[in-house]
Coordinates of C-alpha atoms and ligand atoms in Angstrom, one line a residue:
X1 CA 6.1 64.5 71.2
X2 CA 3.8 67.1 69.5
X3 CA 5.3 68.8 66.2
X4 CA 4.2 71.5 64.2
X5 CA 3.7 69.9 60.8
X6 CA 3.8 73.0 58.1
X7 CA 5.1 70.9 54.8
X8 CA 2.6 67.7 55.2
X9 CA 3.8 64.6 53.5
X10 CA 0.8 63.8 51.5
X11 CA -1.6 66.2 49.9
X12 CA -4.8 67.9 51.2
X13 CA -8.0 68.5 50.0
X14 CA -7.9 71.0 46.9
X15 CA -11.1 72.6 46.6
X16 CA -10.0 75.1 43.9
X17 CA -9.3 72.0 41.9
X18 CA -12.1 70.9 42.2
X19 CA -13.4 73.5 40.4
X20 CA -11.3 73.7 38.0
X21 CA -11.0 70.6 35.8
X22 CA -13.1 67.5 35.3
X23 CA -11.6 64.5 33.9
X24 CA -12.6 61.0 33.4
X25 CA -11.0 58.9 36.1
X26 CA -11.0 56.0 33.8
X27 CA -9.0 57.4 31.0
X28 CA -5.8 57.8 33.3
X29 CA -5.2 54.1 33.6
X30 CA -1.9 52.9 31.9
X31 CA -2.9 49.9 32.0
X32 CA -5.5 50.1 29.4
X33 CA -5.1 46.3 28.7
X34 CA -6.0 45.6 31.7
X35 CA -9.8 46.1 33.8
X36 CA -9.7 48.2 36.5
X37 CA -12.0 47.8 39.2
X38 CA -11.6 50.9 42.1
X39 CA -11.8 49.3 45.9
X40 CA -12.0 50.9 49.2
X41 CA -8.2 50.6 50.2
X42 CA -5.4 48.8 48.2
X43 CA -5.3 45.5 50.0
X44 CA -8.9 44.7 49.0
X45 CA -8.0 43.5 45.8
X46 CA -5.3 41.5 47.7
X47 CA -8.0 39.6 49.8
X48 CA -10.0 39.1 46.6
X49 CA -7.0 37.8 44.3
X50 CA -7.0 34.9 47.4
X51 CA -10.3 34.2 46.8
X52 CA -10.1 34.2 43.3
X53 CA -7.5 32.2 42.5
X54 CA -7.7 29.9 45.5
X55 CA -4.5 31.0 47.2
X56 CA -4.9 29.2 50.6
X57 CA -3.3 26.9 52.9
X58 CA -0.9 24.7 51.3
X59 CA -0.1 27.4 48.9
X60 CA 3.3 29.7 49.0
X61 CA 3.0 33.3 48.0
X62 CA 7.1 35.0 47.4
X63 CA 7.3 38.3 48.9
X64 CA 9.8 41.2 48.7
X65 CA 11.5 41.2 52.4
X66 CA 11.4 44.9 52.2
X67 CA 7.7 45.4 52.7
X68 CA 5.2 47.5 54.6
X69 CA 3.1 44.5 56.1
X70 CA -0.1 45.4 54.9
X71 CA 0.2 44.3 51.3
X72 CA 1.6 40.8 53.0
X73 CA -1.2 40.3 55.5
X74 CA -4.1 39.4 53.3
X75 CA -2.5 36.3 51.9
X76 CA -1.6 35.5 55.6
X77 CA -5.0 36.2 56.7
X78 CA -6.0 33.3 53.9
X79 CA -3.8 30.6 54.9
X80 CA -1.0 31.2 52.5
X81 CA 2.6 30.2 53.5
X82 CA 4.1 33.8 52.8
X83 CA 8.0 33.5 52.4
X84 CA 10.3 36.3 51.6
X85 CA 13.2 37.0 48.7
X86 CA 15.7 39.4 48.8
X87 CA 15.9 43.0 48.0
X88 CA 19.5 44.9 48.0
X89 CA 19.9 47.9 49.8
X90 CA 19.3 49.9 46.3
X91 CA 15.3 48.6 46.5
X92 CA 16.2 46.0 43.9
X93 CA 14.9 43.1 43.4
X94 CA 17.5 40.0 43.8
X95 CA 16.3 37.9 40.7
X96 CA 18.6 35.1 41.6
X97 CA 17.3 35.0 45.2
X98 CA 13.8 35.0 44.4
X99 CA 14.3 32.2 41.6
X100 CA 16.3 30.3 44.3
X101 CA 13.4 30.1 46.9
X102 CA 10.1 29.0 44.3
X103 CA 9.0 25.6 45.4
X104 CA 6.3 23.9 43.5
X105 CA 3.9 25.1 46.0
X106 CA 4.4 28.5 45.0
X107 CA 1.4 29.6 43.7
X108 CA 1.5 33.5 43.6
X109 CA 5.1 35.9 43.2
X110 CA 4.6 39.4 44.4
X111 CA 6.7 42.3 43.4
X112 CA 6.7 46.0 44.5
X113 CA 8.0 49.2 42.6
X114 CA 8.9 51.5 45.5
X115 CA 8.4 55.2 45.7
X116 CA 7.6 55.4 41.5
X117 CA 10.9 53.4 40.3
X118 CA 10.2 50.5 38.2
X119 CA 11.7 46.3 39.0
X120 CA 12.7 45.1 35.7
X121 CA 10.5 42.6 35.2
X122 CA 11.2 41.1 31.9
X123 CA 12.5 38.1 32.8
X124 CA 10.5 37.2 35.6
X125 CA 7.0 37.6 33.6
X126 CA 8.4 35.0 31.1
X127 CA 9.6 32.6 34.4
X128 CA 6.1 32.9 36.2
X129 CA 4.4 32.2 32.5
X130 CA 6.4 29.3 32.2
X131 CA 5.9 28.2 35.4
X132 CA 1.9 29.1 35.8
X133 CA 2.8 31.1 38.9
X134 CA 0.7 34.5 39.3
X135 CA 2.2 37.8 38.8
X136 CA 1.0 40.0 41.1
X137 CA 2.7 43.7 41.1
X138 CA 2.4 46.3 43.7
X139 CA 2.0 50.1 42.3
X140 CA 0.7 51.2 45.7
X141 CA 3.3 53.6 45.6
X142 CA 3.7 54.2 41.8
X143 CA 0.3 55.6 40.8
X144 CA 1.1 57.4 37.6
X145 CA 4.5 56.2 36.6
X146 CA 5.0 55.0 33.5
X147 CA 8.6 54.4 32.3
X148 CA 9.3 53.8 28.8
X149 CA 12.1 51.9 29.3
X150 CA 11.0 49.9 32.0
X151 CA 7.0 49.3 32.3
X152 CA 5.5 48.6 35.5
X153 CA 1.6 47.7 35.8
X154 CA 1.8 45.7 32.7
X155 CA 3.1 42.4 33.0
X156 CA 1.2 41.6 36.1
X157 CA -1.9 38.9 36.3
X158 CA -2.9 41.7 38.7
X159 CA -2.0 44.8 39.8
X160 CA -2.7 46.8 43.1
X161 CA -2.8 50.7 43.9
X162 CA -3.3 52.9 46.6
X163 CA -5.1 56.5 45.9
X164 CA -4.3 58.4 49.0
X165 CA -0.7 57.8 48.9
X166 CA -0.6 60.0 46.1
X167 CA -4.0 61.7 45.8
X168 CA -6.1 63.9 48.3
X169 CA -8.6 61.7 48.8
X170 CA -9.9 60.0 52.2
X171 CA -9.6 56.3 50.8
X172 CA -9.5 54.2 47.6
X173 CA -7.5 51.5 45.8
X174 CA -7.9 49.9 42.7
X175 CA -7.0 46.6 41.2
X176 CA -6.0 46.4 37.5
X177 CA -6.8 42.1 36.4
X178 CA -6.4 40.5 33.2
X179 CA -9.7 38.7 33.7
X180 CA -12.7 40.3 33.0
X181 CA -14.9 40.6 36.6
X182 CA -18.3 41.0 37.5
X183 CA -19.3 44.9 37.7
X184 CA -21.2 44.2 41.0
X185 CA -17.5 43.5 42.8
X186 CA -16.3 46.1 45.5
X187 CA -20.4 47.9 45.7
X188 CA -20.6 47.6 49.6
X189 CA -20.0 51.5 51.2
X190 CA -17.6 51.9 53.3
X191 CA -18.2 53.5 56.6
X192 CA -18.9 57.1 56.8
X193 CA -17.6 58.1 60.0
X194 CA -14.1 56.6 58.8
X195 CA -14.5 58.5 55.4
X196 CA -15.6 62.0 57.3
X197 CA -12.6 61.4 60.1
X198 CA -10.0 61.4 56.8
X199 CA -12.1 64.1 54.5
X200 CA -11.3 66.1 58.3
X201 CA -7.6 65.7 58.2
X202 CA -7.6 66.3 54.2
X203 CA -9.4 69.6 54.9
X204 CA -7.4 70.6 58.1
X205 CA -4.0 70.0 55.6
X206 CA -5.8 72.5 53.2
X207 CA -6.1 75.1 55.8
X208 CA -2.9 74.9 56.4
X209 CA -1.4 75.0 53.2
X210 CA -3.7 77.8 52.6
X211 CA -2.9 79.5 55.7
X212 CA 0.9 79.5 55.2
X213 CA 0.0 80.7 51.4
X214 CA -1.4 84.0 52.6
X215 CA 0.5 84.7 56.2
X216 CA -1.6 83.4 58.2
X217 CA 0.1 79.7 59.5
X218 CA 2.2 81.4 62.5
X219 CA -1.5 83.0 64.1
X220 CA -3.1 79.6 63.8
X221 CA -4.7 78.4 67.4
X222 CA -2.0 75.4 68.3
X223 CA -5.0 73.1 68.6
X224 CA -5.7 73.3 64.6
X225 CA -2.5 72.9 63.4
X226 CA -1.4 69.0 62.0
X227 CA 1.0 67.3 64.6
X228 CA 2.3 64.1 64.6
X229 CA 2.2 62.0 68.2
X230 CA 5.3 59.6 68.2
X231 CA 3.3 58.1 71.4
X232 CA 4.0 55.4 73.3
X233 CA 6.5 52.8 71.9
X234 CA 5.6 50.3 69.6
X235 CA 5.2 47.0 70.4
X236 CA 7.8 44.4 70.1
X237 CA 7.3 41.7 67.9
X238 CA 8.3 37.9 68.5
X239 CA 11.5 38.3 66.9
X240 CA 12.4 41.1 68.7
X241 CA 11.4 44.4 66.1
X242 CA 9.0 47.0 66.2
X243 CA 5.5 46.0 65.4
X244 CA 3.7 47.9 62.9
X245 CA 0.5 49.4 63.5
X246 CA -2.3 47.4 64.4
X247 CA -4.7 49.0 61.7
X248 CA -1.8 47.3 58.8
X249 CA -3.1 44.0 59.6
X250 CA -6.0 42.5 57.2
X251 CA -9.4 43.1 58.0
X252 CA -11.5 41.0 55.6
X253 CA -14.4 42.8 56.2
X254 CA -13.8 45.7 53.9
X255 CA -12.8 43.3 51.1
X256 CA -16.0 43.8 49.4
X257 CA -16.1 47.5 49.4
X258 CA -15.2 50.3 46.9
X259 CA -14.4 53.6 47.5
X260 CA -16.5 56.6 48.6
X261 CA -18.4 58.6 46.7
X262 CA -16.7 61.7 47.4
X263 CA -13.3 59.8 46.2
X264 CA -15.0 59.1 43.2
X265 CA -16.0 62.4 43.0
X266 CA -12.1 63.8 43.2
X267 CA -11.0 61.6 41.5
X268 CA -12.9 63.0 38.1
X269 CA -11.2 66.5 39.2
X270 CA -7.6 64.9 38.7
X271 CA -5.0 65.7 36.3
X272 CA -2.4 63.4 36.3
X273 CA 0.4 65.2 33.8
X274 CA 0.4 68.1 36.3
X275 CA 1.0 65.9 39.1
X276 CA 3.5 63.9 37.6
X277 CA 5.4 67.4 36.6
X278 CA 5.4 68.9 39.9
X279 CA 6.3 65.5 41.2
X280 CA 9.4 65.3 39.3
X281 CA 10.3 68.9 39.2
X282 CA 10.4 69.0 43.4
X283 CA 12.6 65.7 43.2
X284 CA 15.3 67.2 40.9
X285 CA 15.3 70.2 42.8
X286 CA 15.8 68.3 46.2
X287 CA 18.4 66.3 44.7
X288 CA 20.6 68.5 43.7
X289 CA 20.3 69.6 47.8
X290 CA 20.6 66.1 48.8
X291 CA 23.5 65.4 46.4
X292 CA 26.5 67.4 48.3
X293 CA 25.1 66.5 51.7
X294 CA 27.2 63.2 53.0
X295 CA 24.3 62.6 55.7
X296 CA 22.0 61.6 52.9
X297 CA 22.4 58.8 50.9
X298 CA 19.7 59.1 48.3
X299 CA 18.2 56.0 46.9
X300 CA 17.7 57.2 43.9
X301 CA 20.4 58.9 41.9
X302 CA 18.1 59.2 38.6
X303 CA 14.6 60.2 37.6
X304 CA 14.1 58.3 34.5
X305 CA 11.7 59.4 32.0
X306 CA 8.2 58.5 33.3
X307 CA 8.9 58.0 36.7
X308 CA 6.5 59.8 39.0
X309 CA 8.7 59.9 42.4
X310 CA 5.9 59.5 45.6
X311 CA 8.9 60.9 47.8
X312 CA 12.6 61.8 48.2
X313 CA 13.7 58.7 49.8
X314 CA 17.5 59.2 51.3
X315 CA 19.1 56.6 53.4
X316 CA 20.3 58.3 57.1
X317 CA 22.5 56.7 59.6
X318 CA 21.4 58.6 62.0
X319 CA 17.4 58.5 61.1
X320 CA 15.3 59.1 64.7
X321 CA 17.2 61.7 65.2
X322 CA 17.1 63.5 61.6
X323 CA 13.4 62.9 61.3
X324 CA 12.5 64.1 64.6
X325 CA 14.7 67.5 64.1
X326 CA 13.2 67.7 60.4
X327 CA 9.7 67.0 62.0
X328 CA 10.8 69.8 64.8
X329 CA 11.2 72.5 61.6
X330 CA 8.0 71.8 60.5
X331 CA 8.3 69.2 57.4
X332 CA 6.7 66.1 57.4
X333 CA 9.5 63.6 57.0
X334 CA 9.0 60.0 58.0
X335 CA 10.7 57.1 59.1
X336 CA 9.6 54.6 56.1
X337 CA 8.5 51.1 57.0
X338 CA 9.9 51.1 60.6
X339 CA 7.3 49.0 61.7
X340 CA 7.8 45.1 61.1
X341 CA 5.0 42.1 60.5
X342 CA 4.9 40.2 63.5
X343 CA 4.1 36.7 61.6
X344 CA 8.1 37.1 60.3
X345 CA 11.8 37.1 60.9
X346 CA 13.8 39.3 59.5
X347 CA 17.5 37.4 60.5
X348 CA 18.1 36.0 56.9
X349 CA 17.2 39.8 55.2
X350 CA 19.8 42.1 56.5
X351 CA 19.4 44.2 53.3
X352 CA 15.8 44.5 53.7
X353 CA 16.1 45.5 57.3
X354 CA 18.5 48.2 57.0
X355 CA 16.4 49.7 54.5
X356 CA 13.2 49.3 57.3
X357 CA 15.7 51.0 59.7
X358 CA 17.2 54.0 57.8
X359 CA 15.0 54.6 55.0
X360 CA 13.5 58.3 55.5
X361 CA 11.4 59.7 53.1
X362 CA 10.8 63.6 52.6
X363 CA 8.0 65.4 51.4
X364 CA 7.8 66.2 47.6
X365 CA 4.0 65.8 46.6
X366 CA 2.7 68.5 44.4
X367 CA 1.1 70.4 46.2
X368 CA 4.4 71.7 48.0
X369 CA 5.4 74.8 45.6
X370 CA 9.2 76.5 45.0
X371 CA 9.0 78.4 48.2
X372 CA 8.3 75.3 50.1
X373 CA 10.8 73.7 48.4
X374 CA 13.4 76.2 48.8
X375 CA 12.8 75.8 52.8
X376 CA 13.1 72.2 53.1
X377 CA 16.0 72.4 51.2
X378 CA 17.8 74.9 53.6
X379 CA 16.5 72.6 56.3
X380 CA 18.1 69.6 55.0
X381 CA 20.9 71.7 54.1
X382 CA 21.4 72.9 57.7
X383 CA 21.8 69.4 59.0
X384 CA 24.8 68.9 56.4
X385 CA 27.0 68.2 59.6
X386 CA 24.5 66.3 61.6
X387 CA 26.5 62.9 63.1
X388 CA 24.1 61.5 65.1
X389 CA 24.4 64.3 68.0
X390 CA 24.3 68.0 67.5
X391 CA 25.3 69.4 64.4
X392 CA 29.0 70.0 64.7
Ligands
LIG1 C1 3.8 48.6 49.1 C2 2.2 48.4 49.9 N1 1.3 48.0 49.3 C3 0.1 48.2 49.6 C4 -0.1 49.1 50.5 C5 -1.8 48.7 50.8 O1 -2.9 50.1 50.3 P1 -4.1 50.1 51.0 O2 -3.2 51.2 52.8 O3 -4.6 51.3 49.6 O4 -4.7 49.0 51.8 C6 0.3 49.5 50.9 C7 0.0 50.5 52.4 O5 0.7 51.1 53.1 C8 2.2 49.8 51.0 O6 2.6 50.5 51.1

């Protein structure tokens, strides 16, 4: 069903921001001990690692059972055996389960820092060093997070990032790696039609935001208003789960592509300090709303120093209904990672499956202002008595 979405889950283009400030994109990389290479998408870095480290048939990659699927598929594409390890219902790595699954064929361990919160990798890093296993850190959801007490993006032999999840860019990922690589990597240009399409949707979000600010939103023609289309039901995987979208599977043709010129341009006008400040402020504000409402079980109760939250993730029993209601109120809440990779079976991982079926992501990004957060907060409170049917 089409919905009038007023409060998007992602930032839109920011024309004023582009005029305002000029920074050097490279300056804001916290993993300064690593070499950083911009890519067209985060997954390009993973395909590249498979080739660089000769990860292929016969090799095993251990990956978290709570995953999007996009980050797993490059390894599948290159013929590796991907085995899952347990993530608990708080989205924390079960280290003893992980270690138990290591075999002589394990060549890489993949860890994901979810929504900006760090996994504690101090022991795992030592383990990987002793066993000569590559450690890959996924910071796709954690750009700009730099918690002092629990470093992230520093331990991995390689780290990947996905820029459009945090920034108003049409494409872009980054690979941070300890090795020094040739500068002529990732030089192919991404297709301009795809970038154009993404730019249109960024501009549309900017128009919506601006119209809302000056009170014109209700007068916008319906066809201009960003909409979400639930579309047809997802296909079912061989293990009977709804499948992730086709575009999440790896397409090796993008592997050598770098980011578009427009992304490179926008990156030079980004102010990470301000982005982190606002994400934290919005998260803290919503936390107070959500805490007293039993319907919402926050995935993270605390906001440690240095964490840049990407969304406000909450576990909700009747996720589909709650999400539709919030969408109908104009809030782009998302059923996070609802689709499953068709090559895997989650029977052994009920906790990860629980997260995939219950986590709802509520937008808190930096372009949402106090007025927007007041509205989102009021909508969340209005669902306080929702128990899977109508509010009681
Ligand atoms: C956890 C995680 N890692 C990696 C990726 C891949 O990022 P990209 O879409 O930029 O290739 C995604 C994308 O959704 C993701 O959610």
